[in-house]
Amino acid sequence: MAAPNPIRKPSPANTADTAQDLHALESLRESASGCRECPLGFHATQTVWGEGPVRAPLMLVGEQPGDQEDRQGHPFVGPAGQLLDRALAELGWPREALYLTNAVKHFKFEMRGKRRMHKTPAQREAAACLHWLESEIEHVRPQAAIALGSTAARQLMGYAVPVMAQRGHWLEREDGLRVLITLHPSALLRLRDEDRAEGYRLWLADLKQAAKLIGRLR
Ligand code: URA
């Protein structure tokens, strides 16, 4: 049996529609900036909303902003983001053509001395944030998504996804959106020095599963 086409048909270019979605996303970003639906918003510096064009063919979803993202207000600008940028450059995928966002919009951390150390969001915190991610999907209308790590995979799919078993595979949501599962770039940064090159190679191979889609951008 032929492998299912992982890519949704591109939405027809309708500028009125696109402008409406852009406007809706801007209002949502504004509302999310004051979000206190879970405790994370009380401690973070700011809400980190997604970035990228409406109708981006691909949405990349991470877990939550890290320390740098929290300070700067943009997704994927810290060490994990730099690794992601390296991968995007090697793949020839222009970052500005993609929509980059997170499952959780506030940085969760605990203080260790003077350092703010990343803490995985609790399921109830992620659940409180889910509607923001779903609204981004609704208005960006990507043709496919990439879940970077288990929090993103769970949020996108609605159930716990065994990332190591499913990495490099496409899953399909009830709304038809296909989701490519892979590791979060932070997981690669945590690998032992001797394992990092191979870990990175395998991660690129996972991401390449979406290359067909990106091919249309170049
Ligand atoms: N990790 C994430 O999941 N997202 C970011 O934006 C940065 C680090």
CSV table of C-alpha atoms and ligand atoms in Angstrom, one decimal:
chain,number,residue,atom,x,y,z
A,1,MET,CA,0.0,0.0,0.0
A,2,ALA,CA,1.3,3.4,-0.9
A,3,ALA,CA,2.4,5.5,2.1
A,4,PRO,CA,-0.3,8.1,2.9
A,5,ASN,CA,0.5,11.6,1.7
A,6,PRO,CA,1.5,13.4,4.9
A,7,ILE,CA,0.7,16.8,3.6
A,8,ARG,CA,-2.7,18.6,3.6
A,9,LYS,CA,-3.5,20.4,0.4
A,10,PRO,CA,-2.4,24.0,0.6
A,11,SER,CA,-5.3,26.4,1.5
A,12,PRO,CA,-6.3,28.3,-1.6
A,13,ALA,CA,-4.7,31.8,-1.5
A,14,ASN,CA,-7.5,34.0,-0.5
A,15,THR,CA,-6.1,37.3,0.6
A,16,ALA,CA,-9.3,38.4,2.5
A,17,ASP,CA,-9.2,35.1,4.4
A,18,THR,CA,-5.5,35.5,5.1
A,19,ALA,CA,-5.9,39.0,6.3
A,20,GLN,CA,-8.8,37.9,8.7
A,21,ASP,CA,-6.6,35.2,10.1
A,22,LEU,CA,-3.7,37.5,10.6
A,23,HIS,CA,-6.0,39.9,12.4
A,24,ALA,CA,-7.4,37.1,14.5
A,25,LEU,CA,-3.9,35.9,15.4
A,26,GLU,CA,-2.9,39.4,16.5
A,27,SER,CA,-5.9,39.7,18.8
A,28,LEU,CA,-5.2,36.3,20.2
A,29,ARG,CA,-1.6,37.3,20.8
A,30,GLU,CA,-2.8,40.3,22.6
A,31,SER,CA,-5.2,38.3,24.8
A,32,ALA,CA,-2.6,35.7,25.6
A,33,SER,CA,-0.2,38.4,26.7
A,34,GLY,CA,-2.3,38.7,29.9
A,35,CYS,CA,-3.1,35.1,30.3
A,36,ARG,CA,-3.3,33.9,33.9
A,37,GLU,CA,-5.2,30.7,33.2
A,38,CYS,CA,-2.5,28.7,35.1
A,39,PRO,CA,0.1,29.8,37.6
A,40,LEU,CA,2.9,30.0,35.1
A,41,GLY,CA,2.0,33.5,33.8
A,42,PHE,CA,2.5,34.9,37.3
A,43,HIS,CA,6.2,34.1,37.3
A,44,ALA,CA,7.3,34.4,33.7
A,45,THR,CA,8.5,37.6,32.3
A,46,GLN,CA,6.1,37.5,29.4
A,47,THR,CA,4.0,35.3,27.1
A,48,VAL,CA,5.9,34.0,24.2
A,49,TRP,CA,3.6,33.7,21.3
A,50,GLY,CA,4.3,31.9,18.0
A,51,GLU,CA,6.0,33.6,15.1
A,52,GLY,CA,5.7,33.1,11.4
A,53,PRO,CA,3.4,33.7,8.5
A,54,VAL,CA,-0.3,32.9,8.3
A,55,ARG,CA,-0.5,29.9,5.9
A,56,ALA,CA,3.1,28.8,6.7
A,57,PRO,CA,3.1,25.2,5.2
A,58,LEU,CA,4.7,23.8,8.3
A,59,MET,CA,4.2,24.6,12.0
A,60,LEU,CA,7.0,23.6,14.4
A,61,VAL,CA,5.8,23.1,18.0
A,62,GLY,CA,8.2,23.0,20.9
A,63,GLU,CA,7.5,22.6,24.6
A,64,GLN,CA,7.7,26.0,26.3
A,65,PRO,CA,9.9,29.1,26.1
A,66,GLY,CA,13.3,28.7,27.8
A,67,ASP,CA,15.2,31.3,29.8
A,68,GLN,CA,16.3,33.3,26.7
A,69,GLU,CA,12.9,33.2,25.0
A,70,ASP,CA,11.2,34.4,28.2
A,71,ARG,CA,13.6,37.4,28.4
A,72,GLN,CA,13.4,38.2,24.7
A,73,GLY,CA,9.8,37.4,24.0
A,74,HIS,CA,10.5,35.2,20.9
A,75,PRO,CA,10.4,31.4,20.4
A,76,PHE,CA,13.5,29.4,19.8
A,77,VAL,CA,16.2,32.1,20.3
A,78,GLY,CA,18.2,30.3,23.1
A,79,PRO,CA,20.5,27.3,22.8
A,80,ALA,CA,17.8,24.9,21.6
A,81,GLY,CA,16.7,27.5,19.0
A,82,GLN,CA,20.3,27.9,17.8
A,83,LEU,CA,20.5,24.2,17.2
A,84,LEU,CA,17.2,24.3,15.4
A,85,ASP,CA,18.5,27.2,13.3
A,86,ARG,CA,21.5,25.1,12.4
A,87,ALA,CA,19.3,22.2,11.3
A,88,LEU,CA,17.0,24.5,9.3
A,89,ALA,CA,20.0,26.0,7.5
A,90,GLU,CA,21.3,22.6,6.7
A,91,LEU,CA,18.0,21.4,5.4
A,92,GLY,CA,17.6,24.6,3.4
A,93,TRP,CA,14.3,25.5,5.2
A,94,PRO,CA,13.9,29.3,5.6
A,95,ARG,CA,13.0,29.9,9.2
A,96,GLU,CA,10.9,33.0,8.2
A,97,ALA,CA,8.7,30.8,6.0
A,98,LEU,CA,7.8,28.5,8.9
A,99,TYR,CA,5.5,29.1,11.9
A,100,LEU,CA,7.4,28.4,15.2
A,101,THR,CA,5.5,28.1,18.4
A,102,ASN,CA,5.3,26.2,21.7
A,103,ALA,CA,2.7,24.0,23.4
A,104,VAL,CA,3.0,26.2,26.5
A,105,LYS,CA,3.4,29.9,26.2
A,106,HIS,CA,5.1,30.7,29.5
A,107,PHE,CA,8.5,29.7,30.9
A,108,LYS,CA,8.3,27.4,33.8
A,109,PHE,CA,11.4,27.3,36.0
A,110,GLU,CA,12.8,26.8,39.4
A,111,MET,CA,15.5,28.9,41.0
A,112,ARG,CA,18.8,27.1,41.6
A,113,GLY,CA,21.0,29.7,43.2
A,114,LYS,CA,20.7,32.7,40.8
A,115,ARG,CA,19.9,30.5,37.8
A,116,ARG,CA,16.4,29.9,36.5
A,117,MET,CA,16.3,26.2,35.6
A,118,HIS,CA,13.8,24.8,33.1
A,119,LYS,CA,11.0,22.7,34.7
A,120,THR,CA,8.7,20.6,32.6
A,121,PRO,CA,5.1,22.0,32.6
A,122,ALA,CA,2.5,19.9,34.5
A,123,GLN,CA,-0.2,18.3,32.4
A,124,ARG,CA,-2.8,20.7,33.9
A,125,GLU,CA,-0.6,23.7,32.9
A,126,ALA,CA,-0.2,22.4,29.4
A,127,ALA,CA,-4.0,21.6,29.2
A,128,ALA,CA,-4.8,25.2,30.2
A,129,CYS,CA,-2.6,26.4,27.3
A,130,LEU,CA,-4.0,24.1,24.7
A,131,HIS,CA,-6.6,26.5,23.3
A,132,TRP,CA,-3.9,29.0,22.4
A,133,LEU,CA,-2.1,26.4,20.3
A,134,GLU,CA,-5.3,25.2,18.7
A,135,SER,CA,-6.2,28.8,17.8
A,136,GLU,CA,-2.8,29.2,16.1
A,137,ILE,CA,-3.4,26.0,14.1
A,138,GLU,CA,-6.9,27.2,13.2
A,139,HIS,CA,-5.7,30.6,11.9
A,140,VAL,CA,-2.3,29.7,10.4
A,141,ARG,CA,-3.7,26.6,8.8
A,142,PRO,CA,-0.4,24.8,8.2
A,143,GLN,CA,-0.4,21.8,5.9
A,144,ALA,CA,1.4,19.8,8.5
A,145,ALA,CA,3.1,20.1,11.9
A,146,ILE,CA,6.2,18.9,13.6
A,147,ALA,CA,6.0,18.0,17.3
A,148,LEU,CA,9.4,18.6,18.9
A,149,GLY,CA,9.4,16.4,21.9
A,150,SER,CA,6.8,14.7,24.1
A,151,THR,CA,5.0,17.8,25.5
A,152,ALA,CA,4.3,19.1,22.0
A,153,ALA,CA,3.3,15.6,20.7
A,154,ARG,CA,0.9,15.1,23.6
A,155,GLN,CA,-0.7,18.6,23.1
A,156,LEU,CA,-1.0,18.2,19.4
A,157,MET,CA,-2.3,14.6,19.4
A,158,GLY,CA,-4.4,14.6,22.6
A,159,TYR,CA,-2.6,11.6,24.1
A,160,ALA,CA,0.8,10.6,25.3
A,161,VAL,CA,3.0,9.7,22.3
A,162,PRO,CA,6.1,7.5,22.9
A,163,VAL,CA,8.5,9.8,21.1
A,164,MET,CA,11.4,7.4,20.8
A,165,ALA,CA,9.1,4.7,19.2
A,166,GLN,CA,7.3,7.2,16.9
A,167,ARG,CA,10.1,9.5,15.9
A,168,GLY,CA,10.3,10.1,12.2
A,169,HIS,CA,6.7,8.9,11.8
A,170,TRP,CA,3.6,10.9,10.8
A,171,LEU,CA,0.5,10.7,13.0
A,172,GLU,CA,-2.8,12.1,12.0
A,173,ARG,CA,-5.2,14.1,14.1
A,174,GLU,CA,-9.0,13.9,14.0
A,175,ASP,CA,-9.0,17.2,12.1
A,176,GLY,CA,-6.8,15.6,9.4
A,177,LEU,CA,-3.6,17.6,10.4
A,178,ARG,CA,-0.6,15.4,10.0
A,179,VAL,CA,2.0,15.6,12.8
A,180,LEU,CA,5.6,14.5,12.4
A,181,ILE,CA,7.0,13.3,15.7
A,182,THR,CA,10.6,13.9,16.7
A,183,LEU,CA,12.8,14.9,19.6
A,184,HIS,CA,13.1,18.3,21.1
A,185,PRO,CA,16.5,20.0,20.2
A,186,SER,CA,17.2,20.3,24.0
A,187,ALA,CA,17.3,16.5,24.1
A,188,LEU,CA,20.2,16.6,21.7
A,189,LEU,CA,22.0,19.2,23.8
A,190,ARG,CA,21.8,16.9,26.7
A,191,LEU,CA,23.4,14.0,24.9
A,192,ARG,CA,27.0,12.9,25.8
A,193,ASP,CA,29.6,14.5,23.7
A,194,GLU,CA,30.4,11.2,21.9
A,195,ASP,CA,26.7,10.6,21.1
A,196,ARG,CA,25.8,14.2,19.9
A,197,ALA,CA,26.9,13.9,16.2
A,198,GLU,CA,24.9,10.7,15.7
A,199,GLY,CA,21.9,12.1,17.6
A,200,TYR,CA,21.9,15.2,15.4
A,201,ARG,CA,22.2,13.1,12.2
A,202,LEU,CA,19.2,11.0,13.2
A,203,TRP,CA,17.2,14.1,14.2
A,204,LEU,CA,17.9,15.7,10.8
A,205,ALA,CA,16.7,12.4,9.2
A,206,ASP,CA,13.5,12.7,11.1
A,207,LEU,CA,13.0,16.3,10.1
A,208,LYS,CA,13.7,15.4,6.4
A,209,GLN,CA,10.4,13.5,6.4
A,210,ALA,CA,8.8,16.9,5.9
A,211,ALA,CA,11.1,18.0,3.1
A,212,LYS,CA,8.5,17.3,0.4
A,213,LEU,CA,6.4,20.1,1.9
A,214,ILE,CA,9.3,22.5,2.2
A,215,GLY,CA,10.4,21.8,-1.3
A,216,ARG,CA,7.6,24.1,-2.5
A,217,LEU,CA,9.1,27.0,-0.7
A,218,ARG,CA,12.3,27.1,-2.6
B,1,URA,N1,12.4,25.2,23.9
B,1,URA,C1,11.2,25.2,23.4
B,1,URA,O1,10.5,24.2,23.4
B,1,URA,N2,10.8,26.3,22.8
B,1,URA,C2,11.5,27.4,22.8
B,1,URA,O2,11.0,28.4,22.3
B,1,URA,C3,12.8,27.4,23.3
B,1,URA,C4,13.2,26.3,23.9
